[in-house]
Structure formats: C-alpha cells, structure tokens
XYZ file of C-alpha atoms in Angstrom:
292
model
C -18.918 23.101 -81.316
C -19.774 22.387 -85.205
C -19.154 25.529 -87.240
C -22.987 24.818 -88.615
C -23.998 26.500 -85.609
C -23.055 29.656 -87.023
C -21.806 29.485 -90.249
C -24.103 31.941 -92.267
C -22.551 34.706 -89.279
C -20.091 36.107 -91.726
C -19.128 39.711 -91.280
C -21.699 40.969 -93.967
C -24.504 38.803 -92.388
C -23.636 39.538 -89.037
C -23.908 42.856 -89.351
C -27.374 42.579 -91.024
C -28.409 40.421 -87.927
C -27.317 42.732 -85.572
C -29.683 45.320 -87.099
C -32.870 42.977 -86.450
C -31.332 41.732 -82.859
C -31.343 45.527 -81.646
C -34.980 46.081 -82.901
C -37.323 44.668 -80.391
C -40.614 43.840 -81.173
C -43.460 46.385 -80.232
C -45.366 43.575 -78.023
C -41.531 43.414 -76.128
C -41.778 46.975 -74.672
C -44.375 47.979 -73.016
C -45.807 52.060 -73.124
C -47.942 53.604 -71.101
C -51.110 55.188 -72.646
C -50.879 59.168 -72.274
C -52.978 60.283 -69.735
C -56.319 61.911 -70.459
C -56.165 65.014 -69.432
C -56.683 68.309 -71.445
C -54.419 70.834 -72.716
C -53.837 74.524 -71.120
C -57.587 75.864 -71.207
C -57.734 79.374 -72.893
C -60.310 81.785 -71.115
C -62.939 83.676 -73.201
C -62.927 87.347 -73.394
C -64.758 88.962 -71.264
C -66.595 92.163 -71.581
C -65.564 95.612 -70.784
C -66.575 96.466 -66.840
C -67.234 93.026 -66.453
C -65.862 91.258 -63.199
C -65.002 87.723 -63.650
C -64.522 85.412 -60.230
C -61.597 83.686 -59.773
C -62.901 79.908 -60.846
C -61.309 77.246 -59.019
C -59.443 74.536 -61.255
C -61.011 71.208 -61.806
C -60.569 68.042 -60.182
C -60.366 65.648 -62.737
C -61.005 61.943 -61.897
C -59.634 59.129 -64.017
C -61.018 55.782 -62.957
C -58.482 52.815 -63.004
C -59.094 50.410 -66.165
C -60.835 47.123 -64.985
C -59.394 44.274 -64.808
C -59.737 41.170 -67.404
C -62.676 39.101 -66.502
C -62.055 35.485 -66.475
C -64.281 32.322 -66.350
C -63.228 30.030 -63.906
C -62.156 27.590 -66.340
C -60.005 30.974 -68.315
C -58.698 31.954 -64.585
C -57.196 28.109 -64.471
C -55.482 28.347 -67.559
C -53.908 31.585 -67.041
C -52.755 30.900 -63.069
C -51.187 27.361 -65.142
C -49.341 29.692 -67.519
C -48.306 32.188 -65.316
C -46.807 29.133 -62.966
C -45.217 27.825 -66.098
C -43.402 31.091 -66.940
C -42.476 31.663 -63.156
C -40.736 28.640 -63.247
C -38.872 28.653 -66.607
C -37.280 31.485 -65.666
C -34.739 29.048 -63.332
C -33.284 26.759 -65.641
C -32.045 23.916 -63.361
C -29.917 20.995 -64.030
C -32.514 18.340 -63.705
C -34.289 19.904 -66.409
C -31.800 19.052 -68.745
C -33.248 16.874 -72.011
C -30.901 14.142 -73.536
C -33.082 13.333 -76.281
C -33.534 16.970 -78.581
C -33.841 16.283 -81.889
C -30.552 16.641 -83.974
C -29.987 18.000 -87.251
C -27.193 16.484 -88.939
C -26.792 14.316 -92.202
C -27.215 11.148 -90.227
C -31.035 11.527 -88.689
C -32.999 9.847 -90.998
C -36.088 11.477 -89.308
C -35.815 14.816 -90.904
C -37.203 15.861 -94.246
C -34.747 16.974 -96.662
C -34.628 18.562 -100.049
C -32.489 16.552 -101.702
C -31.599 19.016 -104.127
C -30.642 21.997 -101.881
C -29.673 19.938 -98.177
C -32.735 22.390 -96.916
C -34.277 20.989 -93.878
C -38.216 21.229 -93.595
C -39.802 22.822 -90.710
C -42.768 24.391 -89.300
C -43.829 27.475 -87.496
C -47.788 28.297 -85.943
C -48.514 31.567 -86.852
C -51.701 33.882 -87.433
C -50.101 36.310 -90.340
C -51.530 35.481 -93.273
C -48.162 37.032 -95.601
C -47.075 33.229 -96.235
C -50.600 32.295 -97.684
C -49.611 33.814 -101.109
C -46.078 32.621 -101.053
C -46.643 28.697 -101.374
C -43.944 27.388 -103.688
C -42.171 30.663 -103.665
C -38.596 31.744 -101.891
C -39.002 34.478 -99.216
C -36.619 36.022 -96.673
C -37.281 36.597 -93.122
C -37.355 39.220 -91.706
C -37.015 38.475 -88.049
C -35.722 35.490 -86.397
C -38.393 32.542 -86.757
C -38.985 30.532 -83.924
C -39.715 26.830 -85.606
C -39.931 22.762 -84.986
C -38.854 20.027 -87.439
C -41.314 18.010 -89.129
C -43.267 16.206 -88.677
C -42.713 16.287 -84.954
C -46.019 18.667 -84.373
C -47.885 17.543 -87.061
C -47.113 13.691 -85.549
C -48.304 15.199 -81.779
C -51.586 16.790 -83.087
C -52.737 13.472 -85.631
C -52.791 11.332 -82.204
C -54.208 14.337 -79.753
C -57.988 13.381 -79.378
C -59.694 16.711 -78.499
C -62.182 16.828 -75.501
C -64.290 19.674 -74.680
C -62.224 20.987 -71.510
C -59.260 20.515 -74.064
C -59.904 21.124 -77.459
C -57.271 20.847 -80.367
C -55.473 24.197 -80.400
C -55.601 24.456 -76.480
C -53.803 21.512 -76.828
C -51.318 23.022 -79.412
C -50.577 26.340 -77.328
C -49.773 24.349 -74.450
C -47.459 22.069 -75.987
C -45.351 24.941 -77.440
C -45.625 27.113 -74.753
C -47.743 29.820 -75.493
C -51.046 31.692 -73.665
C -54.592 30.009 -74.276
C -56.597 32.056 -77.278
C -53.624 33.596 -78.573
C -54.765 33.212 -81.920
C -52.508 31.283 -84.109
C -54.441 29.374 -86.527
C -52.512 27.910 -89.101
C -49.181 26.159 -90.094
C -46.348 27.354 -92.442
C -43.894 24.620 -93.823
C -40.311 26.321 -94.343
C -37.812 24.699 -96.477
C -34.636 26.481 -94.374
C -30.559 26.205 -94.709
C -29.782 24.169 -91.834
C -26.651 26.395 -91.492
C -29.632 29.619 -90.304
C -30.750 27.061 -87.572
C -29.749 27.771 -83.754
C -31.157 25.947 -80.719
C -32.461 29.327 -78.452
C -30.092 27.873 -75.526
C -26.970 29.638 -74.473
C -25.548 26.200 -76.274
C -26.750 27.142 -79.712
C -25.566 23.911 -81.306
C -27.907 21.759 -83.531
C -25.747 18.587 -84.121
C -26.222 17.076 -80.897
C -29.210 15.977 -78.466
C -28.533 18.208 -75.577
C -28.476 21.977 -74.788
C -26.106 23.082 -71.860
C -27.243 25.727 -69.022
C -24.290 28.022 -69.439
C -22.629 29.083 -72.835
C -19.781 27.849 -73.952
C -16.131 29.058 -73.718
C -15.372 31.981 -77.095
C -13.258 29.376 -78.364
C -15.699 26.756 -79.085
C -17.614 29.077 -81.572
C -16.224 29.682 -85.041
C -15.100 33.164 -84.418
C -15.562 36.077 -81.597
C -17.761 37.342 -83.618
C -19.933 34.671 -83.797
C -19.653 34.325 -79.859
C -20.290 37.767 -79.404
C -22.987 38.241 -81.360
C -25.169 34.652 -80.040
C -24.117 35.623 -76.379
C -25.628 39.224 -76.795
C -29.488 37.286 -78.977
C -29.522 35.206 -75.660
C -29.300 37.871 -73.209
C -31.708 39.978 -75.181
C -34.181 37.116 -75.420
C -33.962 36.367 -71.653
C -34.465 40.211 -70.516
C -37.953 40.236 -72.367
C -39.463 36.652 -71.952
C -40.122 36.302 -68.032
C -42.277 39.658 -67.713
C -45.354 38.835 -65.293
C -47.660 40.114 -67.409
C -46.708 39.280 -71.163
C -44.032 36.945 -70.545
C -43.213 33.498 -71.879
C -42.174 29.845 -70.628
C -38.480 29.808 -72.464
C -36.760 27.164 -71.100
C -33.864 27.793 -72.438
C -33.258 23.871 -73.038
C -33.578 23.831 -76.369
C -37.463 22.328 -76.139
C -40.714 24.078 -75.497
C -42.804 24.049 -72.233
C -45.595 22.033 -72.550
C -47.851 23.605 -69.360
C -50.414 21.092 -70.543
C -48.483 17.739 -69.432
C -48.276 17.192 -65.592
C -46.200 14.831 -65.642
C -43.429 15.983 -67.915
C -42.591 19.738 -68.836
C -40.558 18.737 -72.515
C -42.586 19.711 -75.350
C -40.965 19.365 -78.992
C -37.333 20.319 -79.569
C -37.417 23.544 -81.000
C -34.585 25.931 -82.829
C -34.679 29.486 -84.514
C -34.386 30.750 -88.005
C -32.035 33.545 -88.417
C -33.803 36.659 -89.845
C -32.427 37.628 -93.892
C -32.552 34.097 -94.419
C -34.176 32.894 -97.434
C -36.369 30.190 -97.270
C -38.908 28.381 -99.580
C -42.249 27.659 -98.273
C -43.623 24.899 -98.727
C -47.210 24.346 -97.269
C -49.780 26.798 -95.512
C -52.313 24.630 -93.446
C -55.476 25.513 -91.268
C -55.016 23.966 -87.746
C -57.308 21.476 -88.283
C -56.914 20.481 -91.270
C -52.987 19.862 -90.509
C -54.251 17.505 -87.383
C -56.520 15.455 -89.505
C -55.660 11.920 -88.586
C-alpha cells in the first residue's frame, strides 16, 4: 500500500485526528427527550384547625408522538432508502467495483493545481460557512466526505429532470443520502491528495479497487497509521446502519446510488482528513452547477 494513503498521519497530526475521530457528531447519538413530568409539588399552608383530605396523586398521561406522515410517493422513497441501507450493511464480494477512480500523477482526468499538486474536489452541503471563503485557505474541521471533479458535476449536466424525479432527488440518490435532506449547493475544495482516504477498510487511493477486509499492519506506513484508520472504520460502521437515521455506506469505496435499478455504483468517493487545509475554490447553487 502507497504511503500517500496516510502520509499526513505523523505523530503530531495523528494525534490531532484522533481528537476529531473520538467526537461523534450530535446527529450520530441519539437522546431521549426528558420526560414531561413535573417536579416534587409543594403543598400550600393550610390554616390553623383546618383538616385537609388526603388527595390522591395524579395520573398523568403522556400521549405517544405521532408518527411522520408520508405521501405515497414520500412512503416509496423512504421504504427505497431504508432497503438501500439494509443492504449496505453486508458488503459482499460481488459488489466489488474495478473501475474507482484513482488519484495518482498518471490520471489525466483529475484537475490539478499545478502549482501546489492539490487535487480539486467537491462536497454537497447546506452550511453556508464556505460561501464567504471563495479564493481563501480554510481548515477542516471534521473529516469531509467528497468526489473528484467533475465526476458529479458531469452526472447532473446530462440528468434530465422529470417531475416524479426532479434534479436534486436525483442528486441524493446518486450519493446516497435521504430524499429532502436539504443540501443545496456545491463547494469546490482544492485538497492535498496526501489528506485523501477511500472510506473502505482498504483506504488506498492509487488504485481502482477497494478490498472487503483491511489489510495486514504491515502494508500501512506505520502501526500507527494502521491503528488509527482501523479504529475511523470501525467507528464509521457502528453509526451508519441505524434503522432510523442510518446511511447506505458501502464500504466499496463508491456511493449507493438507490436511484439506479439496475446498478447500485454511484461515483467513487474518498474523505478529507479533518485539520487539513484546503483552498476553496467555487460555491455553486444546485442548479446552477447542473446547467447543461
């Protein structure tokens, strides 16, 4: 395995990673809503010679929340998205993709800065904190799940929208994600292809296929390195298959696509580590970015 898998993982940065890798999200864990019920009641004095009957507590009666309501049409999506993440959760062999993009210094496909070796890439988002950033460096600060362009930009120019499908339907299903969850625009990244990582328990980038199981220690560039990709992956996996809230992650190093029948592979897709500093390039409205 090519030390560019890890190479930014140096004992300083490492340590720094391992910070963001043990702080889960708030939308990971789920917390119950403290029940509604009132604290110790106080009695009122009563007056002198006054007998007060014993009152019987109160039986207090929380009714259950209701459920979502769904439109038929909604209620189709979300049984298709459930199935999807039921059955990303097994990772078999015949899933396998040959053909993931690679991200070396011989794919002419890829944009480059020639002046830095950064690698452009994009990530759908609704947080607005790039808008203001265009032409400026940033640093993440949580790992940044991304595709190289122009491979969703090229996808969404040839979609032609219909009214059971429309354009970002489209989009969500193509990268895996739940219909209406609100992403709405497109960040360009100029990013270090050293802080690039296929999410696959074979992390590699320099060639077109991501293995089911993880790779002996020896094949990364130190146990450290091993240790610390082995322990992202098996965080990642514990959160992304919940019923409720979970996630299609093949673990293939490409995205479920829910919306193809015939073929589950979506686009190839990799991670930016978090404290890496980026440049960004472009912030584009979703339909603007699909304009043929």
């Amino acid at each position: 395995m090519s030390a560019a898998i890890l190479a930014a993982c140096g004992t300083n940065a490492t340590a720094d990673r391992t910070i963001a890798l043990a702080t889960v999200p708030p939308t990971a864990t789920a917390t119950s809503a403290p029940t509604d019920v009132p604290a110790t009641a106080t009695s009122a004095p009563t007056a002198a010679a006054t007998s007060v009957p014993s009152v019987p507590p109160k039986t207090i009666t929380i009714e259950p929340t209701a459920s979502p309501t769904f439109t038929p049409e909604q209620a189709e999506l979300e049984r298709r998205f459930r199935a999807a993440v039921s059955d990303a959760e097994i990772a078999e062999a015949s899933e396998i993709y040959d053909q993931l993009t690679v991200i070396d210094a011989n794919n002419r496909n890829l944009v480059r800065d020639e002046a830095t070796g950064r690698v452009l890439v994009a990530t759908w988002t609704s947080w607005n904190g790039y808008d203001g950033l265009v032409g400026q460096e940033t640093t993440t600060t949580r790992e940044t799940w991304v595709s190289i362009v122009p491979e969703m930009q090229n996808f969404c120019k040839a979609y032609t929208a219909t009214a059971d499908v429309p354009l970002t339907l489209r989009l969500e299903q193509l990268l895996g994600l739940p219909a209406n969850n609100g992403k709405n625009r497109i960040v360009h990244l100029w990013v270090p292809a050293e802080d690039l990582f296929r999410p696959s328990p074979d992390p590699e980038i320099t060639d077109s296929v991501a293995q089911l199981e993880m790779p002996e220690a020896s094949a990364f560039p130190s146990q450290q390195d091993y240790e610390f990709s082995r322990d992202w992956f098996n965080l990642q996996r514990s959160l992304s298959y919940d019923a409720q809230n979970g996630y299609p992650w093949t673990r293939l190093g490409y995205t479920y696509d829910w919306g193809n029948l015939q073929s589950e592979v979506g686009l190839s897709e990799f991670v930016v580590w978090a404290k890496t500093t980026v440049k960004v390039e472009s912030v584009t409205q979703n339909e603007a970015y699909c304009q043929p």
